[in-house]
Amino acid sequence: MQHSAVPELAHTRTRPIHWVATATAVAAVVALSSVLQPDAATAAQAAGARTAPAGPRVAAPDPAAVTFPLDCGPVEAVVRKKASGDLDGDGRPETVAAVHCDAPMGTPPDGVYVLTRGGDGKPRVVATLIDPKERRTVTGLAVSGGSVLAGYLGYSSADVPSCCPDVEEDAKWRWNNGAFVRSTPGQAHAV
Protein backbone atom coordinates (compact mmCIF):
# COMPACT_ATOMS: atom_id res chain seq x y z
CA MET A 1 0.00 0.00 0.00
CA GLN A 2 1.34 3.37 -0.93
CA HIS A 3 0.93 6.24 1.50
CA SER A 4 -0.01 9.70 0.38
CA ALA A 5 2.70 12.29 0.38
CA VAL A 6 0.16 14.77 1.80
CA PRO A 7 -0.59 14.29 5.47
CA GLU A 8 -4.12 13.13 6.28
CA LEU A 9 -6.38 16.01 7.18
CA ALA A 10 -8.46 15.77 10.34
CA HIS A 11 -11.73 16.81 8.65
CA THR A 12 -11.59 13.93 6.13
CA ARG A 13 -11.91 11.21 8.77
CA THR A 14 -15.40 10.59 10.15
CA ARG A 15 -15.75 9.93 13.83
CA PRO A 16 -18.88 9.19 15.85
CA ILE A 17 -18.97 12.78 17.02
CA HIS A 18 -19.47 13.88 13.39
CA TRP A 19 -22.63 11.76 13.10
CA VAL A 20 -23.95 13.11 16.40
CA ALA A 21 -23.32 16.67 15.25
CA THR A 22 -25.07 16.02 11.91
CA ALA A 23 -28.11 14.43 13.59
CA THR A 24 -28.34 17.34 16.04
CA ALA A 25 -28.20 19.88 13.21
CA VAL A 26 -30.94 18.08 11.23
CA ALA A 27 -33.15 17.84 14.33
CA ALA A 28 -32.69 21.57 14.97
CA VAL A 29 -33.72 22.43 11.39
CA VAL A 30 -36.84 20.23 11.61
CA ALA A 31 -37.83 21.69 14.98
CA LEU A 32 -37.28 25.25 13.78
CA SER A 33 -39.28 24.69 10.57
CA SER A 34 -42.27 23.40 12.56
CA VAL A 35 -42.24 26.58 14.69
CA LEU A 36 -41.75 29.06 11.86
CA GLN A 37 -44.53 29.07 9.26
CA PRO A 38 -44.62 31.01 5.99
CA ASP A 39 -46.88 34.05 5.66
CA ALA A 40 -50.33 33.61 4.12
CA ALA A 41 -50.39 33.48 0.34
CA THR A 42 -51.41 36.70 -1.37
CA ALA A 43 -51.62 35.59 -5.01
CA ALA A 44 -54.83 36.58 -6.78
CA GLN A 45 -56.84 34.39 -9.15
CA ALA A 46 -57.25 35.51 -12.72
CA ALA A 47 -60.70 36.93 -13.44
CA GLY A 48 -63.20 34.20 -14.33
CA ALA A 49 -60.95 31.34 -13.20
CA ARG A 50 -62.77 28.41 -11.64
CA THR A 51 -61.31 26.82 -8.55
CA ALA A 52 -62.16 23.59 -6.79
CA PRO A 53 -63.45 23.96 -3.24
CA ALA A 54 -60.95 23.18 -0.52
CA GLY A 55 -61.40 20.03 1.47
CA PRO A 56 -61.36 16.31 0.93
CA ARG A 57 -62.03 14.85 -2.50
CA VAL A 58 -65.67 13.81 -2.88
CA ALA A 59 -66.58 10.53 -4.54
CA ALA A 60 -68.87 10.58 -7.57
CA PRO A 61 -72.53 9.79 -6.77
CA ASP A 62 -73.34 6.06 -6.83
CA PRO A 63 -76.25 5.25 -9.19
CA ALA A 64 -77.10 2.20 -7.06
CA ALA A 65 -78.20 4.59 -4.28
CA VAL A 66 -80.75 6.47 -6.43
CA THR A 67 -84.37 5.86 -7.34
CA PHE A 68 -84.68 6.79 -11.02
CA PRO A 69 -87.84 8.35 -12.47
CA LEU A 70 -88.77 5.16 -14.35
CA ASP A 71 -92.02 3.23 -14.09
CA CYS A 72 -90.75 -0.34 -14.33
CA GLY A 73 -93.77 -2.07 -12.82
CA PRO A 74 -92.77 -5.39 -11.23
CA VAL A 75 -89.18 -5.35 -12.59
CA GLU A 76 -86.27 -3.26 -11.37
CA ALA A 77 -84.29 -0.46 -13.00
CA VAL A 78 -80.83 -1.51 -14.22
CA VAL A 79 -77.86 0.81 -14.72
CA ARG A 80 -76.40 -0.23 -18.10
CA LYS A 81 -73.62 2.33 -18.37
CA LYS A 82 -72.19 5.06 -16.21
CA ALA A 83 -69.50 7.74 -16.38
CA SER A 84 -68.33 10.36 -13.90
CA GLY A 85 -66.65 13.73 -14.06
CA ASP A 86 -67.04 17.37 -13.09
CA LEU A 87 -69.75 18.74 -15.39
CA ASP A 88 -70.42 22.15 -13.84
CA GLY A 89 -66.89 23.20 -12.85
CA ASP A 90 -67.45 23.16 -9.09
CA GLY A 91 -64.66 20.63 -8.45
CA ARG A 92 -67.08 17.85 -7.42
CA PRO A 93 -67.84 14.98 -9.80
CA GLU A 94 -71.28 14.18 -11.13
CA THR A 95 -72.35 10.79 -12.46
CA VAL A 96 -74.19 10.18 -15.72
CA ALA A 97 -76.11 6.90 -15.89
CA ALA A 98 -77.88 5.09 -18.73
CA VAL A 99 -80.73 3.17 -17.09
CA HIS A 100 -83.57 0.94 -18.30
CA CYS A 101 -86.15 -1.42 -16.87
CA ASP A 102 -84.95 -5.02 -16.55
CA ALA A 103 -87.53 -6.42 -18.98
CA PRO A 104 -87.51 -10.20 -19.53
CA MET A 105 -87.94 -9.78 -23.30
CA GLY A 106 -87.08 -7.23 -25.93
CA THR A 107 -84.85 -4.19 -25.69
CA PRO A 108 -86.27 -1.69 -23.24
CA PRO A 109 -85.44 1.97 -23.97
CA ASP A 110 -82.77 3.72 -21.94
CA GLY A 111 -82.99 6.92 -19.97
CA VAL A 112 -79.86 9.00 -19.38
CA TYR A 113 -79.74 10.83 -16.06
CA VAL A 114 -77.29 13.18 -14.34
CA LEU A 115 -76.70 12.59 -10.64
CA THR A 116 -75.16 14.89 -8.07
CA ARG A 117 -74.91 14.96 -4.29
CA GLY A 118 -77.60 16.88 -2.47
CA GLY A 119 -77.02 19.07 0.56
CA ASP A 120 -77.43 15.98 2.75
CA GLY A 121 -74.67 14.16 0.81
CA LYS A 122 -77.06 11.65 -0.76
CA PRO A 123 -77.07 11.20 -4.56
CA ARG A 124 -80.07 12.52 -6.47
CA VAL A 125 -81.20 12.92 -10.09
CA VAL A 126 -80.83 16.53 -11.26
CA ALA A 127 -81.36 16.21 -15.02
CA THR A 128 -82.74 13.86 -17.66
CA LEU A 129 -80.70 13.99 -20.87
CA ILE A 130 -82.56 11.21 -22.73
CA ASP A 131 -86.09 10.31 -21.66
CA PRO A 132 -87.06 6.62 -22.08
CA LYS A 133 -90.13 7.85 -24.00
CA GLU A 134 -87.73 8.77 -26.83
CA ARG A 135 -87.16 5.02 -27.46
CA ARG A 136 -83.34 5.19 -27.52
CA THR A 137 -80.81 2.47 -26.76
CA VAL A 138 -77.52 3.90 -25.47
CA THR A 139 -74.45 2.32 -27.07
CA GLY A 140 -71.78 4.53 -25.52
CA LEU A 141 -71.52 6.97 -22.63
CA ALA A 142 -68.59 9.11 -21.49
CA VAL A 143 -67.71 12.30 -19.64
CA SER A 144 -64.88 14.26 -21.24
CA GLY A 145 -63.77 17.85 -20.78
CA GLY A 146 -66.88 18.75 -18.78
CA SER A 147 -69.23 17.37 -21.43
CA VAL A 148 -71.43 14.28 -21.59
CA LEU A 149 -71.00 12.27 -24.78
CA ALA A 150 -73.49 9.56 -25.77
CA GLY A 151 -74.01 7.32 -28.75
CA TYR A 152 -77.39 5.70 -29.18
CA LEU A 153 -79.69 3.86 -31.53
CA GLY A 154 -83.10 5.21 -32.40
CA TYR A 155 -85.90 5.15 -34.94
CA SER A 156 -86.62 7.27 -38.00
CA SER A 157 -90.38 7.08 -37.37
CA ALA A 158 -92.98 5.59 -35.04
CA ASP A 159 -93.66 2.95 -37.72
CA VAL A 160 -90.25 1.29 -37.24
CA PRO A 161 -90.59 -1.77 -34.95
CA SER A 162 -88.86 -1.65 -31.56
CA CYS A 163 -86.73 -4.65 -32.50
CA CYS A 164 -84.98 -2.87 -35.30
CA PRO A 165 -83.59 0.62 -34.66
CA ASP A 166 -82.66 2.23 -37.96
CA VAL A 167 -80.83 5.40 -36.87
CA GLU A 168 -77.52 5.77 -35.07
CA GLU A 169 -76.82 9.12 -33.45
CA ASP A 170 -74.32 10.87 -31.21
CA ALA A 171 -75.09 13.70 -28.82
CA LYS A 172 -73.12 16.00 -26.58
CA TRP A 173 -74.41 17.92 -23.57
CA ARG A 174 -72.57 20.75 -21.83
CA TRP A 175 -73.58 22.65 -18.70
CA ASN A 176 -74.25 26.27 -19.66
CA ASN A 177 -76.01 28.95 -17.59
CA GLY A 178 -77.77 26.51 -15.28
CA ALA A 179 -78.90 23.92 -17.85
CA PHE A 180 -77.52 21.15 -20.04
CA VAL A 181 -77.34 22.30 -23.65
CA ARG A 182 -77.45 19.57 -26.29
CA SER A 183 -75.49 19.56 -29.51
CA THR A 184 -74.77 16.93 -32.15
CA PRO A 185 -71.04 16.28 -32.58
CA GLY A 186 -71.63 14.30 -35.81
CA GLN A 187 -74.43 13.91 -38.30
CA ALA A 188 -77.02 11.17 -37.72
CA HIS A 189 -76.78 8.29 -40.14
CA ALA A 190 -78.83 5.24 -41.00
CA VAL A 191 -77.83 1.88 -39.55
Coordinates of N, CA and C in Angstrom, one line a residue:
M1 N 0.8 -1.2 0.0 CA 0.0 0.0 0.0 C 0.9 1.2 0.0
Q2 N 0.5 2.2 -0.8 CA 1.3 3.4 -0.9 C 0.7 4.5 -0.1
H3 N 1.5 5.2 0.7 CA 0.9 6.2 1.5 C 1.0 7.5 0.7
S4 N 0.0 8.4 1.0 CA 0.0 9.7 0.4 C 1.1 10.6 0.9
A5 N 1.6 11.4 0.0 CA 2.7 12.3 0.4 C 2.1 13.4 1.2
V6 N 0.8 13.7 1.0 CA 0.2 14.8 1.8 C -0.3 14.2 3.1
P7 N -0.1 14.8 4.2 CA -0.6 14.3 5.5 C -2.1 14.3 5.5
E8 N -2.7 13.3 6.2 CA -4.1 13.1 6.3 C -4.7 14.3 7.1
L9 N -5.8 14.9 6.5 CA -6.4 16.0 7.2 C -7.4 15.5 8.2
A10 N -7.6 16.2 9.3 CA -8.5 15.8 10.3 C -9.9 15.8 9.9
H11 N -10.3 16.7 9.0 CA -11.7 16.8 8.7 C -12.1 15.8 7.6
T12 N -11.2 15.0 7.1 CA -11.6 13.9 6.1 C -11.9 12.6 6.8
R13 N -11.6 12.5 8.1 CA -11.9 11.2 8.8 C -13.2 11.4 9.6
T14 N -14.2 10.5 9.4 CA -15.4 10.6 10.1 C -15.2 9.9 11.5
R15 N -15.8 10.5 12.5 CA -15.8 9.9 13.8 C -17.2 10.0 14.3
P16 N -17.5 9.2 15.3 CA -18.9 9.2 15.8 C -19.4 10.6 16.2
I17 N -18.5 11.4 16.6 CA -19.0 12.8 17.0 C -19.5 13.5 15.8
H18 N -19.0 13.2 14.6 CA -19.5 13.9 13.4 C -20.9 13.5 13.1
W19 N -21.3 12.2 13.3 CA -22.6 11.8 13.1 C -23.6 12.4 14.1
V20 N -23.1 12.5 15.4 CA -24.0 13.1 16.4 C -24.2 14.6 16.1
A21 N -23.2 15.3 15.6 CA -23.3 16.7 15.2 C -24.3 16.8 14.1
T22 N -24.2 15.9 13.1 CA -25.1 16.0 11.9 C -26.5 15.8 12.3
A23 N -26.8 14.8 13.1 CA -28.1 14.4 13.6 C -28.7 15.6 14.4
T24 N -27.9 16.2 15.2 CA -28.3 17.3 16.0 C -28.7 18.5 15.1
A25 N -27.9 18.8 14.1 CA -28.2 19.9 13.2 C -29.5 19.6 12.4
V26 N -29.7 18.4 12.0 CA -30.9 18.1 11.2 C -32.2 18.2 12.1
A27 N -32.1 17.7 13.4 CA -33.2 17.8 14.3 C -33.5 19.3 14.6
A28 N -32.5 20.1 14.7 CA -32.7 21.6 15.0 C -33.4 22.2 13.8
V29 N -33.1 21.9 12.6 CA -33.7 22.4 11.4 C -35.2 22.0 11.3
V30 N -35.5 20.7 11.6 CA -36.8 20.2 11.6 C -37.7 20.9 12.7
A31 N -37.1 21.0 13.9 CA -37.8 21.7 15.0 C -38.1 23.2 14.7
L32 N -37.1 23.8 14.1 CA -37.3 25.2 13.8 C -38.3 25.4 12.7
S33 N -38.3 24.6 11.7 CA -39.3 24.7 10.6 C -40.7 24.4 11.0
S34 N -40.9 23.6 12.1 CA -42.3 23.4 12.6 C -42.8 24.6 13.4
V35 N -41.9 25.4 13.9 CA -42.2 26.6 14.7 C -42.5 27.8 13.8
L36 N -41.6 27.9 12.8 CA -41.7 29.1 11.9 C -42.6 28.6 10.7
Q37 N -43.6 29.4 10.4 CA -44.5 29.1 9.3 C -44.5 30.2 8.3
P38 N -44.6 29.9 7.0 CA -44.6 31.0 6.0 C -45.9 31.9 6.1
D39 N -45.7 33.1 5.6 CA -46.9 34.0 5.7 C -48.0 33.5 4.8
A40 N -49.2 34.0 5.0 CA -50.3 33.6 4.1 C -50.1 34.0 2.7
A41 N -50.6 33.2 1.8 CA -50.4 33.5 0.3 C -51.2 34.7 0.0
T42 N -50.7 35.5 -1.0 CA -51.4 36.7 -1.4 C -51.7 36.7 -2.9
A43 N -51.4 35.6 -3.6 CA -51.6 35.6 -5.0 C -53.1 35.7 -5.3
A44 N -53.4 36.4 -6.4 CA -54.8 36.6 -6.8 C -55.1 35.7 -8.0
Q45 N -56.4 35.2 -8.0 CA -56.8 34.4 -9.2 C -57.1 35.3 -10.3
A46 N -56.9 34.8 -11.5 CA -57.2 35.5 -12.7 C -58.8 35.6 -12.8
A47 N -59.3 36.7 -13.3 CA -60.7 36.9 -13.4 C -61.4 35.8 -14.2
G48 N -62.4 35.3 -13.7 CA -63.2 34.2 -14.3 C -62.6 32.8 -14.1
A49 N -61.5 32.7 -13.4 CA -61.0 31.3 -13.2 C -61.8 30.6 -12.2
R50 N -62.0 29.3 -12.5 CA -62.8 28.4 -11.6 C -61.8 27.7 -10.7
T51 N -62.2 27.6 -9.5 CA -61.3 26.8 -8.6 C -62.1 25.8 -7.9
A52 N -61.5 24.7 -7.5 CA -62.2 23.6 -6.8 C -62.2 24.0 -5.3
P53 N -63.3 23.6 -4.7 CA -63.4 24.0 -3.2 C -62.4 23.2 -2.4
A54 N -61.9 23.8 -1.4 CA -61.0 23.2 -0.5 C -61.6 22.1 0.3
G55 N -60.8 21.1 0.7 CA -61.4 20.0 1.5 C -61.1 18.7 0.8
P56 N -61.6 17.6 1.4 CA -61.4 16.3 0.9 C -62.1 16.1 -0.4
R57 N -61.5 15.2 -1.2 CA -62.0 14.9 -2.5 C -63.3 14.1 -2.3
V58 N -64.4 14.4 -3.0 CA -65.7 13.8 -2.9 C -65.8 12.7 -4.0
A59 N -66.4 11.6 -3.6 CA -66.6 10.5 -4.5 C -67.8 10.9 -5.4
A60 N -67.7 10.4 -6.6 CA -68.9 10.6 -7.6 C -70.1 9.9 -7.0
P61 N -71.3 10.4 -7.3 CA -72.5 9.8 -6.8 C -72.7 8.4 -7.3
D62 N -73.2 7.5 -6.5 CA -73.3 6.1 -6.8 C -74.8 5.9 -7.4
P63 N -74.9 5.4 -8.6 CA -76.2 5.2 -9.2 C -77.1 4.2 -8.5
A64 N -76.4 3.3 -7.8 CA -77.1 2.2 -7.1 C -77.9 2.8 -5.9
A65 N -77.5 4.0 -5.4 CA -78.2 4.6 -4.3 C -79.3 5.6 -4.7
V66 N -79.8 5.5 -5.9 CA -80.7 6.5 -6.4 C -82.0 5.7 -6.9
T67 N -83.1 6.4 -6.7 CA -84.4 5.9 -7.3 C -84.6 6.7 -8.6
F68 N -84.5 6.1 -9.8 CA -84.7 6.8 -11.0 C -86.2 7.0 -11.4
P69 N -86.4 8.1 -12.1 CA -87.8 8.3 -12.5 C -88.3 7.5 -13.6
L70 N -88.3 6.1 -13.4 CA -88.8 5.2 -14.3 C -89.9 4.4 -13.7
D71 N -90.9 4.1 -14.5 CA -92.0 3.2 -14.1 C -91.7 1.9 -14.7
C72 N -91.1 1.0 -13.9 CA -90.7 -0.3 -14.3 C -91.7 -1.4 -13.9
G73 N -92.8 -1.1 -13.3 CA -93.8 -2.1 -12.8 C -93.1 -3.1 -11.9
P74 N -93.3 -4.4 -12.1 CA -92.8 -5.4 -11.2 C -91.3 -5.7 -11.4
V75 N -90.6 -5.1 -12.4 CA -89.2 -5.3 -12.6 C -88.4 -4.1 -12.1
E76 N -87.1 -4.3 -11.9 CA -86.3 -3.3 -11.4 C -85.5 -2.5 -12.5
A77 N -85.1 -1.3 -12.1 CA -84.3 -0.5 -13.0 C -82.9 -1.0 -12.9
V78 N -82.2 -1.0 -14.1 CA -80.8 -1.5 -14.2 C -80.0 -0.4 -14.8
V79 N -78.8 -0.1 -14.2 CA -77.9 0.8 -14.7 C -77.0 0.1 -15.7
R80 N -77.2 0.4 -17.0 CA -76.4 -0.2 -18.1 C -75.0 0.3 -18.3
K81 N -74.9 1.7 -18.2 CA -73.6 2.3 -18.4 C -73.6 3.5 -17.4
K82 N -72.4 3.9 -17.0 CA -72.2 5.1 -16.2 C -70.8 5.7 -16.5
A83 N -70.8 7.0 -16.2 CA -69.5 7.7 -16.4 C -69.5 8.9 -15.4
S84 N -68.4 9.3 -14.9 CA -68.3 10.4 -13.9 C -67.3 11.4 -14.3
G85 N -67.6 12.6 -13.8 CA -66.7 13.7 -14.1 C -67.3 15.0 -13.6
D86 N -66.5 16.1 -13.5 CA -67.0 17.4 -13.1 C -67.7 18.0 -14.3
L87 N -69.0 18.2 -14.3 CA -69.8 18.7 -15.4 C -70.0 20.2 -15.2
D88 N -70.1 20.7 -14.0 CA -70.4 22.1 -13.8 C -69.3 23.0 -13.3
G89 N -68.1 22.4 -13.2 CA -66.9 23.2 -12.9 C -66.8 23.5 -11.4
D90 N -67.5 22.9 -10.5 CA -67.4 23.2 -9.1 C -66.4 22.3 -8.3
G91 N -65.7 21.5 -9.1 CA -64.7 20.6 -8.4 C -65.2 19.3 -7.9
R92 N -66.5 19.1 -7.9 CA -67.1 17.8 -7.4 C -67.6 17.1 -8.6
P93 N -67.4 15.8 -8.6 CA -67.8 15.0 -9.8 C -69.3 14.7 -9.8
E94 N -69.9 14.7 -10.9 CA -71.3 14.2 -11.1 C -71.2 12.8 -11.8
T95 N -72.3 12.1 -11.8 CA -72.3 10.8 -12.5 C -73.5 10.8 -13.5
V96 N -73.2 10.3 -14.7 CA -74.2 10.2 -15.7 C -74.5 8.7 -15.9
A97 N -75.8 8.3 -15.8 CA -76.1 6.9 -15.9 C -77.1 6.6 -17.0
A98 N -76.9 5.6 -17.8 CA -77.9 5.1 -18.7 C -78.6 3.9 -18.0
V99 N -79.9 4.1 -17.9 CA -80.7 3.2 -17.1 C -81.9 2.7 -17.9
H100 N -82.3 1.4 -17.7 CA -83.6 0.9 -18.3 C -84.2 -0.1 -17.4
C101 N -85.5 -0.4 -17.7 CA -86.2 -1.4 -16.9 C -85.6 -2.8 -17.3
D102 N -85.5 -3.7 -16.3 CA -85.0 -5.0 -16.6 C -86.1 -5.9 -17.1
A103 N -86.5 -5.7 -18.4 CA -87.5 -6.4 -19.0 C -87.1 -7.8 -19.4
P104 N -87.9 -8.8 -19.2 CA -87.5 -10.2 -19.5 C -87.4 -10.5 -21.0
M105 N -88.0 -9.6 -21.8 CA -87.9 -9.8 -23.3 C -87.8 -8.4 -24.0
G106 N -87.2 -8.4 -25.1 CA -87.1 -7.2 -25.9 C -85.9 -6.4 -25.5
T107 N -85.9 -5.2 -26.0 CA -84.8 -4.2 -25.7 C -85.5 -3.0 -25.1
P108 N -85.6 -2.9 -23.8 CA -86.3 -1.7 -23.2 C -85.5 -0.4 -23.5
P109 N -86.1 0.7 -23.7 CA -85.4 2.0 -24.0 C -84.7 2.4 -22.7
D110 N -83.6 3.2 -23.0 CA -82.8 3.7 -21.9 C -83.2 5.2 -21.6
G111 N -82.9 5.5 -20.4 CA -83.0 6.9 -20.0 C -81.6 7.3 -19.6
V112 N -81.2 8.5 -19.8 CA -79.9 9.0 -19.4 C -80.1 10.1 -18.4
Y113 N -79.5 9.9 -17.2 CA -79.7 10.8 -16.1 C -78.4 11.3 -15.5
V114 N -78.5 12.6 -15.0 CA -77.3 13.2 -14.3 C -77.6 13.2 -12.9
L115 N -76.6 12.7 -12.1 CA -76.7 12.6 -10.6 C -75.7 13.5 -10.0
T116 N -76.1 14.1 -8.9 CA -75.2 14.9 -8.1 C -75.5 14.6 -6.6
R117 N -74.7 15.1 -5.7 CA -74.9 15.0 -4.3 C -75.7 16.1 -3.8
G118 N -76.8 15.8 -3.1 CA -77.6 16.9 -2.5 C -76.9 17.5 -1.3
G119 N -77.6 18.4 -0.6 CA -77.0 19.1 0.6 C -76.8 18.1 1.7
D120 N -77.6 17.0 1.7 CA -77.4 16.0 2.7 C -76.4 14.9 2.4
G121 N -75.7 15.1 1.2 CA -74.7 14.2 0.8 C -75.2 12.9 0.0
K122 N -76.5 12.8 0.0 CA -77.1 11.6 -0.8 C -77.2 12.0 -2.2
P123 N -76.9 11.0 -3.1 CA -77.1 11.2 -4.6 C -78.5 11.4 -4.9
R124 N -78.7 12.3 -6.0 CA -80.1 12.5 -6.5 C -80.0 12.9 -8.0
V125 N -81.1 12.6 -8.7 CA -81.2 12.9 -10.1 C -81.5 14.4 -10.2
V126 N -80.6 15.1 -11.1 CA -80.8 16.5 -11.3 C -81.2 16.9 -12.7
A127 N -81.0 15.9 -13.6 CA -81.4 16.2 -15.0 C -81.6 14.9 -15.8
T128 N -82.5 15.0 -16.7 CA -82.7 13.9 -17.7 C -82.3 14.3 -19.0
L129 N -81.3 13.6 -19.6 CA -80.7 14.0 -20.9 C -81.4 13.3 -22.0
I130 N -81.8 12.0 -21.8 CA -82.6 11.2 -22.7 C -83.7 10.6 -21.9
D131 N -84.9 10.9 -22.3 CA -86.1 10.3 -21.7 C -86.4 8.9 -22.3
P132 N -86.7 7.9 -21.5 CA -87.1 6.6 -22.1 C -88.2 6.7 -23.1
K133 N -89.0 7.7 -23.0 CA -90.1 7.8 -24.0 C -89.6 8.1 -25.4
E134 N -88.3 8.5 -25.5 CA -87.7 8.8 -26.8 C -87.4 7.5 -27.6
R135 N -87.5 6.3 -26.9 CA -87.2 5.0 -27.5 C -85.7 4.9 -28.0
R136 N -84.8 5.3 -27.2 CA -83.3 5.2 -27.5 C -82.7 4.1 -26.8
T137 N -81.7 3.5 -27.4 CA -80.8 2.5 -26.8 C -79.4 3.0 -26.8
V138 N -78.8 3.3 -25.6 CA -77.5 3.9 -25.5 C -76.4 2.9 -25.8
T139 N -75.5 3.2 -26.7 CA -74.4 2.3 -27.1 C -73.1 2.8 -26.5
G140 N -73.0 4.0 -26.1 CA -71.8 4.5 -25.5 C -72.1 5.7 -24.6
L141 N -71.3 5.9 -23.6 CA -71.5 7.0 -22.6 C -70.2 7.4 -22.0
A142 N -69.9 8.6 -22.0 CA -68.6 9.1 -21.5 C -68.7 10.5 -21.0
V143 N -67.8 10.9 -20.1 CA -67.7 12.3 -19.6 C -66.3 12.7 -20.0
S144 N -66.2 13.8 -20.8 CA -64.9 14.3 -21.2 C -64.9 15.8 -21.3
G145 N -63.9 16.4 -20.7 CA -63.8 17.8 -20.8 C -65.0 18.6 -20.3
G146 N -65.7 18.1 -19.3 CA -66.9 18.8 -18.8 C -68.1 18.5 -19.6
S147 N -68.1 17.7 -20.6 CA -69.2 17.4 -21.4 C -69.6 15.9 -21.3
V148 N -70.9 15.6 -21.5 CA -71.4 14.3 -21.6 C -71.5 13.9 -23.1
L149 N -71.0 12.8 -23.4 CA -71.0 12.3 -24.8 C -71.8 10.9 -24.8
A150 N -72.7 10.8 -25.7 CA -73.5 9.6 -25.8 C -73.7 9.2 -27.2
G151 N -73.6 7.9 -27.5 CA -74.0 7.3 -28.8 C -75.2 6.5 -28.5
Y152 N -76.2 6.5 -29.4 CA -77.4 5.7 -29.2 C -78.1 5.3 -30.5
L153 N -78.9 4.3 -30.4 CA -79.7 3.9 -31.5 C -81.1 4.4 -31.3
G154 N -81.7 4.7 -32.5 CA -83.1 5.2 -32.4 C -83.9 4.8 -33.6
Y155 N -85.0 5.5 -33.9 CA -85.9 5.2 -34.9 C -86.2 6.4 -35.8
S156 N -86.3 6.2 -37.1 CA -86.6 7.3 -38.0 C -88.1 7.7 -37.9
S157 N -89.0 6.8 -37.5 CA -90.4 7.1 -37.4 C -91.0 6.1 -36.4
A158 N -92.3 6.4 -36.0 CA -93.0 5.6 -35.0 C -93.4 4.3 -35.7
D159 N -93.3 4.2 -37.0 CA -93.7 3.0 -37.7 C -92.6 1.9 -37.7
V160 N -91.4 2.3 -37.3 CA -90.2 1.3 -37.2 C -90.4 0.4 -36.0
P161 N -90.4 -0.9 -36.1 CA -90.6 -1.8 -35.0 C -89.5 -1.6 -33.9
S162 N -89.8 -1.8 -32.7 CA -88.9 -1.7 -31.6 C -87.7 -2.6 -31.7
C163 N -87.8 -3.7 -32.4 CA -86.7 -4.6 -32.5 C -85.6 -4.1 -33.4
C164 N -85.9 -3.2 -34.2 CA -85.0 -2.9 -35.3 C -84.7 -1.4 -35.4
P165 N -83.9 -0.8 -34.5 CA -83.6 0.6 -34.7 C -82.9 0.9 -36.0
D166 N -83.2 2.0 -36.6 CA -82.7 2.2 -38.0 C -81.8 3.5 -38.0
V167 N -81.6 4.2 -36.9 CA -80.8 5.4 -36.9 C -79.8 5.3 -35.8
E168 N -78.6 5.7 -36.1 CA -77.5 5.8 -35.1 C -77.1 7.2 -34.9
E169 N -77.1 7.7 -33.7 CA -76.8 9.1 -33.5 C -75.8 9.3 -32.3
D170 N -75.2 10.5 -32.3 CA -74.3 10.9 -31.2 C -74.8 12.2 -30.7
A171 N -74.7 12.4 -29.4 CA -75.1 13.7 -28.8 C -74.1 14.1 -27.8
K172 N -74.0 15.4 -27.6 CA -73.1 16.0 -26.6 C -73.9 17.0 -25.8
W173 N -73.8 17.0 -24.4 CA -74.4 17.9 -23.6 C -73.3 18.6 -22.8
R174 N -73.5 19.9 -22.6 CA -72.6 20.7 -21.8 C -73.4 21.7 -20.9
W175 N -72.9 21.8 -19.7 CA -73.6 22.6 -18.7 C -73.3 24.1 -19.1
N176 N -74.4 24.9 -19.2 CA -74.3 26.3 -19.7 C -75.4 27.1 -19.0
N177 N -75.0 28.1 -18.2 CA -76.0 29.0 -17.6 C -77.1 28.2 -16.9
G178 N -76.8 27.2 -16.1 CA -77.8 26.5 -15.3 C -78.6 25.4 -16.0
A179 N -78.2 25.0 -17.2 CA -78.9 23.9 -17.8 C -77.9 23.2 -18.8
F180 N -78.3 21.9 -19.1 CA -77.5 21.2 -20.0 C -78.0 21.5 -21.4
V181 N -77.1 21.9 -22.3 CA -77.3 22.3 -23.7 C -76.9 21.2 -24.6
R182 N -77.8 20.7 -25.4 CA -77.5 19.6 -26.3 C -77.0 20.0 -27.6
S183 N -76.0 19.3 -28.2 CA -75.5 19.6 -29.5 C -75.2 18.2 -30.1
T184 N -75.0 18.2 -31.4 CA -74.8 16.9 -32.1 C -73.4 17.0 -32.7
P185 N -72.4 16.2 -32.1 CA -71.0 16.3 -32.6 C -70.9 15.8 -34.0
G186 N -71.7 14.8 -34.4 CA -71.6 14.3 -35.8 C -73.0 14.2 -36.4
Q187 N -73.1 14.0 -37.7 CA -74.4 13.9 -38.3 C -75.0 12.5 -38.0
A188 N -76.3 12.5 -37.9 CA -77.0 11.2 -37.7 C -76.9 10.4 -39.0
H189 N -76.9 9.1 -38.9 CA -76.8 8.3 -40.1 C -77.6 7.0 -40.0
A190 N -78.0 6.5 -41.0 CA -78.8 5.2 -41.0 C -78.0 4.0 -40.7
V191 N -78.5 3.1 -39.9 CA -77.8 1.9 -39.6 C -77.9 0.9 -40.7

